mmCIF file of C-alpha atoms in Angstrom:
data_model
loop_
_atom_site.group_PDB
_atom_site.id
_atom_site.type_symbol
_atom_site.label_atom_id
_atom_site.label_comp_id
_atom_site.label_asym_id
_atom_site.label_seq_id
_atom_site.Cartn_x
_atom_site.Cartn_y
_atom_site.Cartn_z
ATOM 1 C CA UNK A 1 -2.351 -14.010 -12.133
ATOM 2 C CA UNK A 2 -4.119 -13.367 -8.840
ATOM 3 C CA UNK A 3 -2.168 -14.822 -5.907
ATOM 4 C CA UNK A 4 -4.425 -15.273 -2.875
ATOM 5 C CA UNK A 5 -2.375 -17.755 -0.847
ATOM 6 C CA UNK A 6 -0.567 -15.480 1.613
ATOM 7 C CA UNK A 7 -1.116 -17.869 4.529
ATOM 8 C CA UNK A 8 1.064 -20.381 2.698
ATOM 9 C CA UNK A 9 3.747 -17.858 1.766
ATOM 10 C CA UNK A 10 3.952 -14.152 1.003
ATOM 11 C CA UNK A 11 5.827 -12.370 -1.799
ATOM 12 C CA UNK A 12 9.134 -11.072 -0.488
ATOM 13 C CA UNK A 13 9.123 -7.299 -0.023
ATOM 14 C CA UNK A 14 11.369 -5.702 -2.707
ATOM 15 C CA UNK A 15 13.364 -3.827 -0.064
ATOM 16 C CA UNK A 16 13.919 -7.064 1.811
ATOM 17 C CA UNK A 17 15.053 -8.888 -1.324
ATOM 18 C CA UNK A 18 17.574 -6.098 -1.998
ATOM 19 C CA UNK A 19 18.838 -6.244 1.585
ATOM 20 C CA UNK A 20 19.253 -10.026 1.545
ATOM 21 C CA UNK A 21 21.242 -9.790 -1.683
ATOM 22 C CA UNK A 22 23.503 -7.062 -0.308
ATOM 23 C CA UNK A 23 24.187 -8.987 2.884
ATOM 24 C CA UNK A 24 24.925 -12.158 0.920
ATOM 25 C CA UNK A 25 27.332 -10.222 -1.276
ATOM 26 C CA UNK A 26 29.137 -8.229 1.423
ATOM 27 C CA UNK A 27 28.804 -10.141 4.699
ATOM 28 C CA UNK A 28 29.525 -13.753 3.798
ATOM 29 C CA UNK A 29 31.767 -14.492 6.789
ATOM 30 C CA UNK A 30 30.646 -16.893 9.506
ATOM 31 C CA UNK A 31 29.144 -14.770 12.268
ATOM 32 C CA UNK A 32 30.753 -17.004 14.891
ATOM 33 C CA UNK A 33 34.273 -16.334 13.615
ATOM 34 C CA UNK A 34 36.543 -14.175 15.754
ATOM 35 C CA UNK A 35 38.044 -12.083 12.962
ATOM 36 C CA UNK A 36 36.684 -8.697 11.931
ATOM 37 C CA UNK A 37 34.547 -10.013 9.062
ATOM 38 C CA UNK A 38 32.890 -12.424 11.480
ATOM 39 C CA UNK A 39 32.269 -9.803 14.138
ATOM 40 C CA UNK A 40 30.747 -7.461 11.542
ATOM 41 C CA UNK A 41 28.353 -10.205 10.511
ATOM 42 C CA UNK A 42 27.490 -10.840 14.165
ATOM 43 C CA UNK A 43 26.705 -7.148 14.649
ATOM 44 C CA UNK A 44 24.065 -7.479 11.936
ATOM 45 C CA UNK A 45 22.608 -10.543 13.679
ATOM 46 C CA UNK A 46 22.407 -8.745 17.013
ATOM 47 C CA UNK A 47 20.873 -5.658 15.457
ATOM 48 C CA UNK A 48 18.199 -7.877 13.905
ATOM 49 C CA UNK A 49 17.636 -9.551 17.265
ATOM 50 C CA UNK A 50 17.004 -6.169 18.893
ATOM 51 C CA UNK A 51 14.560 -5.169 16.136
ATOM 52 C CA UNK A 52 12.380 -8.212 16.734
ATOM 53 C CA UNK A 53 12.646 -7.948 20.516
ATOM 54 C CA UNK A 54 11.540 -4.308 20.413
ATOM 55 C CA UNK A 55 8.455 -5.241 18.413
ATOM 56 C CA UNK A 56 7.313 -7.529 21.221
ATOM 57 C CA UNK A 57 8.516 -5.505 24.186
ATOM 58 C CA UNK A 58 10.958 -8.334 24.857
ATOM 59 C CA UNK A 59 14.661 -8.394 25.620
ATOM 60 C CA UNK A 60 17.125 -9.171 22.805
ATOM 61 C CA UNK A 61 18.346 -12.225 24.696
ATOM 62 C CA UNK A 62 14.816 -13.636 24.541
ATOM 63 C CA UNK A 63 14.926 -13.900 20.725
ATOM 64 C CA UNK A 64 16.219 -17.242 19.456
ATOM 65 C CA UNK A 65 16.742 -17.588 15.678
ATOM 66 C CA UNK A 66 15.557 -20.768 13.915
ATOM 67 C CA UNK A 67 14.899 -22.037 10.395
ATOM 68 C CA UNK A 68 11.179 -21.197 10.549
ATOM 69 C CA UNK A 69 7.870 -21.856 12.225
ATOM 70 C CA UNK A 70 8.060 -25.646 12.194
ATOM 71 C CA UNK A 71 11.395 -25.709 13.992
ATOM 72 C CA UNK A 72 10.276 -23.023 16.435
ATOM 73 C CA UNK A 73 7.136 -24.957 17.343
ATOM 74 C CA UNK A 74 8.969 -28.264 17.715
ATOM 75 C CA UNK A 75 11.671 -26.622 19.800
ATOM 76 C CA UNK A 76 9.069 -25.051 22.085
ATOM 77 C CA UNK A 77 7.232 -28.317 22.792
ATOM 78 C CA UNK A 78 10.125 -30.769 22.767
ATOM 79 C CA UNK A 79 12.661 -28.391 24.285
ATOM 80 C CA UNK A 80 10.427 -27.772 27.283
ATOM 81 C CA UNK A 81 9.598 -31.441 27.610
ATOM 82 C CA UNK A 82 13.238 -32.485 27.586
ATOM 83 C CA UNK A 83 13.819 -30.257 30.582
ATOM 84 C CA UNK A 84 10.612 -30.911 32.532
ATOM 85 C CA UNK A 85 9.643 -34.449 31.535
ATOM 86 C CA UNK A 86 11.016 -36.004 34.720
ATOM 87 C CA UNK A 87 8.722 -33.996 36.959
ATOM 88 C CA UNK A 88 5.783 -33.213 34.660
ATOM 89 C CA UNK A 89 3.825 -35.682 32.539
ATOM 90 C CA UNK A 90 1.041 -33.544 31.116
ATOM 91 C CA UNK A 91 0.574 -31.116 28.224
ATOM 92 C CA UNK A 92 -2.452 -29.129 26.966
ATOM 93 C CA UNK A 93 -2.869 -28.481 23.216
ATOM 94 C CA UNK A 94 -5.810 -27.221 21.183
ATOM 95 C CA UNK A 95 -7.297 -29.481 18.505
ATOM 96 C CA UNK A 96 -6.863 -26.877 15.747
ATOM 97 C CA UNK A 97 -3.116 -26.276 15.959
ATOM 98 C CA UNK A 98 -0.877 -26.161 12.904
ATOM 99 C CA UNK A 99 0.558 -29.538 11.902
ATOM 100 C CA UNK A 100 3.975 -28.637 13.348
ATOM 101 C CA UNK A 101 2.434 -28.317 16.813
ATOM 102 C CA UNK A 102 -0.213 -31.003 16.426
ATOM 103 C CA UNK A 103 2.196 -33.680 15.178
ATOM 104 C CA UNK A 104 4.913 -32.734 17.642
ATOM 105 C CA UNK A 105 2.374 -33.178 20.440
ATOM 106 C CA UNK A 106 1.269 -36.490 18.910
ATOM 107 C CA UNK A 107 4.890 -37.690 18.922
ATOM 108 C CA UNK A 108 5.214 -36.741 22.565
ATOM 109 C CA UNK A 109 1.919 -38.471 23.313
ATOM 110 C CA UNK A 110 3.184 -41.654 21.653
ATOM 111 C CA UNK A 111 6.283 -41.495 23.851
ATOM 112 C CA UNK A 112 4.174 -41.474 27.020
ATOM 113 C CA UNK A 113 3.211 -37.825 27.549
ATOM 114 C CA UNK A 114 -0.376 -37.314 28.690
ATOM 115 C CA UNK A 115 -1.889 -34.763 26.295
ATOM 116 C CA UNK A 116 -5.246 -33.070 26.887
ATOM 117 C CA UNK A 117 -6.711 -31.941 23.554
ATOM 118 C CA UNK A 118 -8.813 -28.803 24.046
ATOM 119 C CA UNK A 119 -11.899 -28.615 21.786
ATOM 120 C CA UNK A 120 -13.135 -25.539 19.928
ATOM 121 C CA UNK A 121 -16.578 -24.154 19.168
ATOM 122 C CA UNK A 122 -18.189 -23.995 15.721
ATOM 123 C CA UNK A 123 -16.144 -20.879 14.895
ATOM 124 C CA UNK A 124 -12.876 -22.553 15.861
ATOM 125 C CA UNK A 125 -12.290 -20.712 19.130
ATOM 126 C CA UNK A 126 -11.086 -22.330 22.353
ATOM 127 C CA UNK A 127 -12.650 -21.638 25.727
ATOM 128 C CA UNK A 128 -10.397 -19.999 28.298
ATOM 129 C CA UNK A 129 -12.246 -21.912 30.996
ATOM 130 C CA UNK A 130 -11.607 -25.223 29.224
ATOM 131 C CA UNK A 131 -7.881 -24.489 29.175
ATOM 132 C CA UNK A 132 -7.754 -23.434 32.823
ATOM 133 C CA UNK A 133 -9.844 -26.417 33.936
ATOM 134 C CA UNK A 134 -7.461 -28.828 32.215
ATOM 135 C CA UNK A 135 -4.406 -27.661 34.198
ATOM 136 C CA UNK A 136 -2.989 -30.233 36.613
ATOM 137 C CA UNK A 137 -0.152 -30.265 39.123
ATOM 138 C CA UNK A 138 1.995 -32.099 36.570
ATOM 139 C CA UNK A 139 1.154 -29.870 33.580
ATOM 140 C CA UNK A 140 4.321 -28.672 31.839
ATOM 141 C CA UNK A 141 3.002 -26.701 28.868
ATOM 142 C CA UNK A 142 -0.064 -25.188 27.235
ATOM 143 C CA UNK A 143 0.102 -24.560 23.466
ATOM 144 C CA UNK A 144 -2.610 -22.484 21.766
ATOM 145 C CA UNK A 145 -2.033 -20.681 18.479
ATOM 146 C CA UNK A 146 -2.650 -16.952 18.006
ATOM 147 C CA UNK A 147 -4.326 -17.050 14.562
ATOM 148 C CA UNK A 148 -5.582 -20.224 12.930
ATOM 149 C CA UNK A 149 -3.870 -20.825 9.606
ATOM 150 C CA UNK A 150 -7.016 -22.188 7.908
ATOM 151 C CA UNK A 151 -9.872 -20.029 9.175
ATOM 152 C CA UNK A 152 -8.179 -16.896 10.537
ATOM 153 C CA UNK A 153 -9.857 -17.345 13.926
ATOM 154 C CA UNK A 154 -8.069 -15.361 16.655
ATOM 155 C CA UNK A 155 -7.655 -17.207 19.929
ATOM 156 C CA UNK A 156 -8.038 -15.390 23.293
ATOM 157 C CA UNK A 157 -4.312 -15.393 24.007
ATOM 158 C CA UNK A 158 -4.282 -12.537 26.487
ATOM 159 C CA UNK A 159 -7.131 -14.096 28.457
ATOM 160 C CA UNK A 160 -5.515 -17.538 28.482
ATOM 161 C CA UNK A 161 -2.261 -15.999 29.685
ATOM 162 C CA UNK A 162 -4.104 -14.253 32.503
ATOM 163 C CA UNK A 163 -5.821 -17.488 33.533
ATOM 164 C CA UNK A 164 -2.530 -19.391 33.501
ATOM 165 C CA UNK A 165 -0.862 -16.777 35.704
ATOM 166 C CA UNK A 166 -2.437 -18.655 38.634
ATOM 167 C CA UNK A 167 -0.292 -21.671 37.745
ATOM 168 C CA UNK A 168 3.373 -20.565 37.758
ATOM 169 C CA UNK A 169 4.595 -24.103 36.999
ATOM 170 C CA UNK A 170 2.870 -24.054 33.562
ATOM 171 C CA UNK A 171 4.621 -22.659 30.491
ATOM 172 C CA UNK A 172 2.508 -21.037 27.764
ATOM 173 C CA UNK A 173 3.491 -21.443 24.106
ATOM 174 C CA UNK A 174 1.832 -19.519 21.275
ATOM 175 C CA UNK A 175 2.275 -20.272 17.580
ATOM 176 C CA UNK A 176 2.153 -16.718 16.231
ATOM 177 C CA UNK A 177 3.147 -17.480 12.645
ATOM 178 C CA UNK A 178 -0.078 -16.127 11.083
ATOM 179 C CA UNK A 179 -0.445 -13.178 13.460
ATOM 180 C CA UNK A 180 2.688 -11.127 12.811
ATOM 181 C CA UNK A 181 1.948 -8.088 10.691
ATOM 182 C CA UNK A 182 -1.797 -8.635 11.080
ATOM 183 C CA UNK A 183 -2.482 -8.291 14.825
ATOM 184 C CA UNK A 184 -1.041 -6.274 17.711
ATOM 185 C CA UNK A 185 1.645 -8.323 19.445
ATOM 186 C CA UNK A 186 2.342 -8.877 23.118
ATOM 187 C CA UNK A 187 4.668 -11.140 25.019
ATOM 188 C CA UNK A 188 5.526 -10.660 28.657
ATOM 189 C CA UNK A 189 2.417 -8.609 29.465
ATOM 190 C CA UNK A 190 0.250 -11.376 27.961
ATOM 191 C CA UNK A 191 1.793 -14.048 30.146
ATOM 192 C CA UNK A 192 3.346 -15.833 27.148
ATOM 193 C CA UNK A 193 6.548 -17.830 27.698
ATOM 194 C CA UNK A 194 7.281 -18.920 24.119
ATOM 195 C CA UNK A 195 6.135 -17.339 20.844
ATOM 196 C CA UNK A 196 6.910 -18.678 17.344
ATOM 197 C CA UNK A 197 7.374 -16.650 14.152
ATOM 198 C CA UNK A 198 8.343 -17.344 10.529
ATOM 199 C CA UNK A 199 9.733 -14.721 8.142
ATOM 200 C CA UNK A 200 8.094 -15.838 4.911
ATOM 201 C CA UNK A 201 4.633 -15.267 6.385
ATOM 202 C CA UNK A 202 5.284 -11.496 6.654
ATOM 203 C CA UNK A 203 7.117 -10.845 3.358
ATOM 204 C CA UNK A 204 10.519 -12.021 4.514
ATOM 205 C CA UNK A 205 12.753 -14.785 3.111
ATOM 206 C CA UNK A 206 12.007 -18.482 3.496
ATOM 207 C CA UNK A 207 14.067 -20.691 5.762
ATOM 208 C CA UNK A 208 14.359 -18.366 8.753
ATOM 209 C CA UNK A 209 12.231 -17.733 11.829
ATOM 210 C CA UNK A 210 12.435 -17.158 15.548
ATOM 211 C CA UNK A 211 11.226 -18.358 18.894
ATOM 212 C CA UNK A 212 10.776 -15.910 21.737
ATOM 213 C CA UNK A 213 11.835 -17.608 24.966
ATOM 214 C CA UNK A 214 11.086 -15.870 28.244
ATOM 215 C CA UNK A 215 14.191 -14.947 30.197
ATOM 216 C CA UNK A 216 15.136 -17.636 32.703
ATOM 217 C CA UNK A 217 13.268 -20.415 30.905
ATOM 218 C CA UNK A 218 15.371 -23.536 30.411
ATOM 219 C CA UNK A 219 15.042 -25.013 26.932
ATOM 220 C CA UNK A 220 16.855 -28.089 25.611
ATOM 221 C CA UNK A 221 18.191 -27.914 22.028
ATOM 222 C CA UNK A 222 16.697 -30.090 19.303
ATOM 223 C CA UNK A 223 20.013 -30.350 17.446
ATOM 224 C CA UNK A 224 23.412 -31.301 18.783
ATOM 225 C CA UNK A 225 25.951 -28.781 17.547
ATOM 226 C CA UNK A 226 27.729 -25.571 18.402
ATOM 227 C CA UNK A 227 27.046 -23.105 21.168
ATOM 228 C CA UNK A 228 25.124 -20.586 19.082
ATOM 229 C CA UNK A 229 21.962 -19.042 20.518
ATOM 230 C CA UNK A 230 23.062 -19.583 24.114
ATOM 231 C CA UNK A 231 23.575 -23.266 23.395
ATOM 232 C CA UNK A 232 19.926 -23.782 22.500
ATOM 233 C CA UNK A 233 20.183 -23.863 18.700
ATOM 234 C CA UNK A 234 23.471 -24.849 17.078
ATOM 235 C CA UNK A 235 24.342 -24.191 13.465
ATOM 236 C CA UNK A 236 25.879 -21.460 11.320
ATOM 237 C CA UNK A 237 23.917 -18.220 11.448
ATOM 238 C CA UNK A 238 21.828 -17.484 8.363
ATOM 239 C CA UNK A 239 22.938 -13.850 8.394
ATOM 240 C CA UNK A 240 21.179 -12.704 5.169
ATOM 241 C CA UNK A 241 17.951 -14.422 6.199
ATOM 242 C CA UNK A 242 18.048 -13.056 9.753
ATOM 243 C CA UNK A 243 18.698 -9.502 8.569
ATOM 244 C CA UNK A 244 15.984 -9.789 5.921
ATOM 245 C CA UNK A 245 13.539 -11.167 8.473
ATOM 246 C CA UNK A 246 14.160 -8.249 10.836
ATOM 247 C CA UNK A 247 13.592 -5.729 8.057
ATOM 248 C CA UNK A 248 10.401 -7.499 6.951
ATOM 249 C CA UNK A 249 9.244 -7.592 10.580
ATOM 250 C CA UNK A 250 9.796 -3.857 10.960
ATOM 251 C CA UNK A 251 7.982 -3.071 7.689
ATOM 252 C CA UNK A 252 5.062 -5.328 8.631
ATOM 253 C CA UNK A 253 4.581 -3.906 12.115
ATOM 254 C CA UNK A 254 5.358 -0.205 11.786
ATOM 255 C CA UNK A 255 2.145 0.570 9.832
ATOM 256 C CA UNK A 256 0.005 -2.134 11.416
ATOM 257 C CA UNK A 257 -3.121 -0.084 12.206
ATOM 258 C CA UNK A 258 -3.383 1.303 8.684
ATOM 259 C CA UNK A 259 -2.739 -2.055 7.064
ATOM 260 C CA UNK A 260 -5.296 -3.813 9.283
ATOM 261 C CA UNK A 261 -7.959 -1.263 8.421
ATOM 262 C CA UNK A 262 -7.314 -1.677 4.709
ATOM 263 C CA UNK A 263 -7.261 -5.490 4.824
ATOM 264 C CA UNK A 264 -10.451 -5.656 6.885
ATOM 265 C CA UNK A 265 -12.093 -3.494 4.218
ATOM 266 C CA UNK A 266 -11.036 -5.961 1.541
ATOM 267 C CA UNK A 267 -12.244 -8.873 3.659
ATOM 268 C CA UNK A 268 -15.673 -7.281 4.130
ATOM 269 C CA UNK A 269 -15.933 -6.667 0.393
ATOM 270 C CA UNK A 270 -14.958 -10.249 -0.412
ATOM 271 C CA UNK A 271 -17.460 -11.681 2.069
ATOM 272 C CA UNK A 272 -20.220 -9.545 0.555
ATOM 273 C CA UNK A 273 -19.325 -10.826 -2.918
ATOM 274 C CA UNK A 274 -19.143 -14.453 -1.809
ATOM 275 C CA UNK A 275 -22.556 -14.132 -0.134
ATOM 276 C CA UNK A 276 -23.934 -13.843 -3.671
ATOM 277 C CA UNK A 277 -22.686 -17.367 -4.442
ATOM 278 C CA UNK A 278 -25.233 -19.622 -2.699
ATOM 279 C CA UNK A 279 -23.141 -22.757 -3.211
ATOM 280 C CA UNK A 280 -20.437 -21.441 -0.858
ATOM 281 C CA UNK A 281 -20.612 -21.471 2.955
ATOM 282 C CA UNK A 282 -18.387 -19.344 5.197
ATOM 283 C CA UNK A 283 -16.330 -21.132 7.848
ATOM 284 C CA UNK A 284 -15.347 -19.028 10.838
ATOM 285 C CA UNK A 285 -16.320 -15.532 11.873
ATOM 286 C CA UNK A 286 -18.265 -13.105 9.701
ATOM 287 C CA UNK A 287 -17.805 -9.367 9.003
ATOM 288 C CA UNK A 288 -19.606 -8.337 12.192
ATOM 289 C CA UNK A 289 -17.128 -10.221 14.403
ATOM 290 C CA UNK A 290 -13.829 -8.781 13.217
ATOM 291 C CA UNK A 291 -12.276 -8.650 16.663
ATOM 292 C CA UNK A 292 -12.253 -12.450 16.591
ATOM 293 C CA UNK A 293 -10.687 -12.952 13.188
ATOM 294 C CA UNK A 294 -7.523 -11.998 11.328
ATOM 295 C CA UNK A 295 -8.012 -9.427 8.549
ATOM 296 C CA UNK A 296 -6.401 -11.429 5.740
ATOM 297 C CA UNK A 297 -8.126 -14.835 5.737
ATOM 298 C CA UNK A 298 -11.439 -16.158 4.408
ATOM 299 C CA UNK A 299 -12.333 -19.852 4.448
ATOM 300 C CA UNK A 300 -15.339 -21.146 2.512
ATOM 301 C CA UNK A 301 -16.711 -24.574 1.662
ATOM 302 C CA UNK A 302 -18.425 -25.856 -1.447
ATOM 303 C CA UNK A 303 -20.205 -28.794 0.234
ATOM 304 C CA UNK A 304 -20.099 -31.926 -1.867
ATOM 305 C CA UNK A 305 -17.258 -30.686 -4.097
ATOM 306 C CA UNK A 306 -13.689 -31.844 -3.664
ATOM 307 C CA UNK A 307 -11.605 -28.755 -2.793
ATOM 308 C CA UNK A 308 -8.789 -29.616 -5.201
ATOM 309 C CA UNK A 309 -11.323 -29.555 -8.055
ATOM 310 C CA UNK A 310 -12.284 -25.987 -7.171
ATOM 311 C CA UNK A 311 -8.635 -24.999 -6.629
ATOM 312 C CA UNK A 312 -7.641 -26.267 -10.076
ATOM 313 C CA UNK A 313 -10.686 -24.684 -11.698
ATOM 314 C CA UNK A 314 -9.706 -21.334 -10.153
ATOM 315 C CA UNK A 315 -6.130 -21.881 -11.317
ATOM 316 C CA UNK A 316 -7.523 -22.293 -14.833
ATOM 317 C CA UNK A 317 -9.013 -18.821 -14.336
ATOM 318 C CA UNK A 318 -5.668 -17.412 -13.157
ATOM 319 C CA UNK A 319 -6.410 -17.469 -9.404
ATOM 320 C CA UNK A 320 -4.226 -19.205 -6.812
ATOM 321 C CA UNK A 321 -5.831 -20.237 -3.510
ATOM 322 C CA UNK A 322 -5.301 -23.280 -1.310
ATOM 323 C CA UNK A 323 -7.009 -26.121 0.489
ATOM 324 C CA UNK A 324 -6.345 -26.481 4.225
ATOM 325 C CA UNK A 325 -2.796 -25.376 5.079
ATOM 326 C CA UNK A 326 0.084 -25.627 2.628
ATOM 327 C CA UNK A 327 1.600 -28.371 4.809
ATOM 328 C CA UNK A 328 -1.559 -30.481 4.431
ATOM 329 C CA UNK A 329 -2.802 -29.389 0.995
ATOM 330 C CA UNK A 330 -1.876 -32.658 -0.740
ATOM 331 C CA UNK A 331 -3.885 -34.684 1.758
ATOM 332 C CA UNK A 332 -7.210 -36.024 0.534
ATOM 333 C CA UNK A 333 -8.512 -36.192 4.098
ATOM 334 C CA UNK A 334 -11.132 -33.722 5.394
ATOM 335 C CA UNK A 335 -9.721 -30.643 7.082
ATOM 336 C CA UNK A 336 -8.753 -31.558 10.635
ATOM 337 C CA UNK A 337 -9.495 -27.978 11.723
ATOM 338 C CA UNK A 338 -13.007 -27.850 10.252
ATOM 339 C CA UNK A 339 -13.729 -31.326 11.569
ATOM 340 C CA UNK A 340 -12.723 -30.166 15.055
ATOM 341 C CA UNK A 341 -15.176 -27.287 14.634
ATOM 342 C CA UNK A 342 -17.955 -29.864 14.141
ATOM 343 C CA UNK A 343 -18.899 -28.592 10.672
ATOM 344 C CA UNK A 344 -19.604 -32.003 9.169
ATOM 345 C CA UNK A 345 -17.843 -34.144 6.597
ATOM 346 C CA UNK A 346 -19.092 -32.292 3.495
ATOM 347 C CA UNK A 347 -17.923 -28.883 4.658
ATOM 348 C CA UNK A 348 -14.686 -30.236 6.100
ATOM 349 C CA UNK A 349 -13.964 -32.043 2.814
ATOM 350 C CA UNK A 350 -14.837 -29.170 0.499
ATOM 351 C CA UNK A 351 -13.132 -26.032 1.835
ATOM 352 C CA UNK A 352 -10.740 -23.545 0.280
ATOM 353 C CA UNK A 353 -8.708 -20.820 1.960
ATOM 354 C CA UNK A 354 -8.336 -17.356 0.457
ATOM 355 C CA UNK A 355 -5.639 -15.164 1.986
ATOM 356 C CA UNK A 356 -4.389 -11.797 0.781
ATOM 357 C CA UNK A 357 -1.928 -9.046 1.569
ATOM 358 C CA UNK A 358 -0.413 -5.685 0.832
ATOM 359 C CA UNK A 359 -0.423 -5.919 -2.950
ATOM 360 C CA UNK A 360 -4.177 -6.426 -3.193
ATOM 361 C CA UNK A 361 -6.827 -3.760 -3.713
ATOM 362 C CA UNK A 362 -10.547 -3.585 -4.382
ATOM 363 C CA UNK A 363 -10.092 -4.343 -8.084
ATOM 364 C CA UNK A 364 -8.344 -7.567 -7.169
ATOM 365 C CA UNK A 365 -11.238 -8.554 -4.914
ATOM 366 C CA UNK A 366 -13.708 -7.790 -7.707
ATOM 367 C CA UNK A 367 -11.692 -9.912 -10.136
ATOM 368 C CA UNK A 368 -11.384 -12.725 -7.606
ATOM 369 C CA UNK A 369 -15.118 -12.748 -6.886
ATOM 370 C CA UNK A 370 -15.976 -12.796 -10.569
ATOM 371 C CA UNK A 371 -13.645 -15.714 -11.246
ATOM 372 C CA UNK A 372 -14.996 -17.634 -8.260
ATOM 373 C CA UNK A 373 -18.517 -17.173 -9.607
ATOM 374 C CA UNK A 374 -17.374 -18.398 -13.021
ATOM 375 C CA UNK A 375 -15.580 -21.402 -11.547
ATOM 376 C CA UNK A 376 -18.555 -22.405 -9.423
ATOM 377 C CA UNK A 377 -20.819 -21.995 -12.444
ATOM 378 C CA UNK A 378 -18.643 -24.362 -14.454
ATOM 379 C CA UNK A 379 -18.648 -26.903 -11.642
ATOM 380 C CA UNK A 380 -22.419 -26.861 -11.068
ATOM 381 C CA UNK A 381 -23.149 -29.473 -13.795
ATOM 382 C CA UNK A 382 -20.582 -31.783 -12.192
ATOM 383 C CA UNK A 383 -22.336 -31.329 -8.837
ATOM 384 C CA UNK A 384 -25.682 -32.182 -10.390
ATOM 385 C CA UNK A 385 -24.285 -35.239 -12.169
ATOM 386 C CA UNK A 386 -22.925 -36.473 -8.849
ATOM 387 C CA UNK A 387 -26.293 -35.949 -7.213
#
């Protein structure tokens, strides 16, 4: 089996799996309890908080634990709006955001919020000038993701943050779920106010994530409950998940430069192999534009072919890839991201995403390329019969 769907979920690091098991076995007390077992569990939570804060140059109190990226993104948009909605009526969101941002913004729009949807170019990148020009006196929030989950396109986060520094009333949210462990990270120095992360995207456990919240920023909770997380996110602490996430975060970021170099090498090799398959078209940035793309994602289209047909044909050959994002993979609609890039209905309706990670090497890329060629070869008669 060749698993090339890391953007959907990554295999848990063996060390992390061992740690989660040990914490589950030994530290099962509620971290909010006042007795010694509870305080020992809370020490683990706070140590994990410091680990993640250090990786961003943030303060421990700026790390808020959640159940994952979807909750973090919803909390960022709706939590800000609950606090600022009386004085601000406007929000700015890019058209290529993950569904958890896009649909949260749509819900707010349906409730009366004025949302400006920022377009992208044919590579899926937003214009800093477009974002800055959209700011109004009543703008509460700008939300632009760090790395696109379908194409791997890297957005100009630092530059957007600098442009927004002229508007101190505007909060800047970044969905960083696909960036952690793949790109250098910044927070305060980038002008970011809120940054979302999810453990299972960087070899941690599922069901746990975080939201960085700049010190002094008022954020309303999504859930009514206890006073955990400074009253902003009630609920019993997932101590094993939080500890496992912090360990996975440390492992993913401590050797970042080396891992990026290796993954970019694999990406270049894969793109060279796919260039030999004329039926496939690359979506996003090529090998000569690596500063604008993440090192672990390749998105290609087989115009005129339904993506699920190609996915299942590759599965028959022992290869696992995806269509669109995992959250939207069962949809038969064209990719919203590729449509926003203006790539046309055939390309937007016929794309697959290949994403890889630490366990892959050049032999895996060779095997993947060979099986893609075989799968496309088997599908060619079907394409001709359709034509």
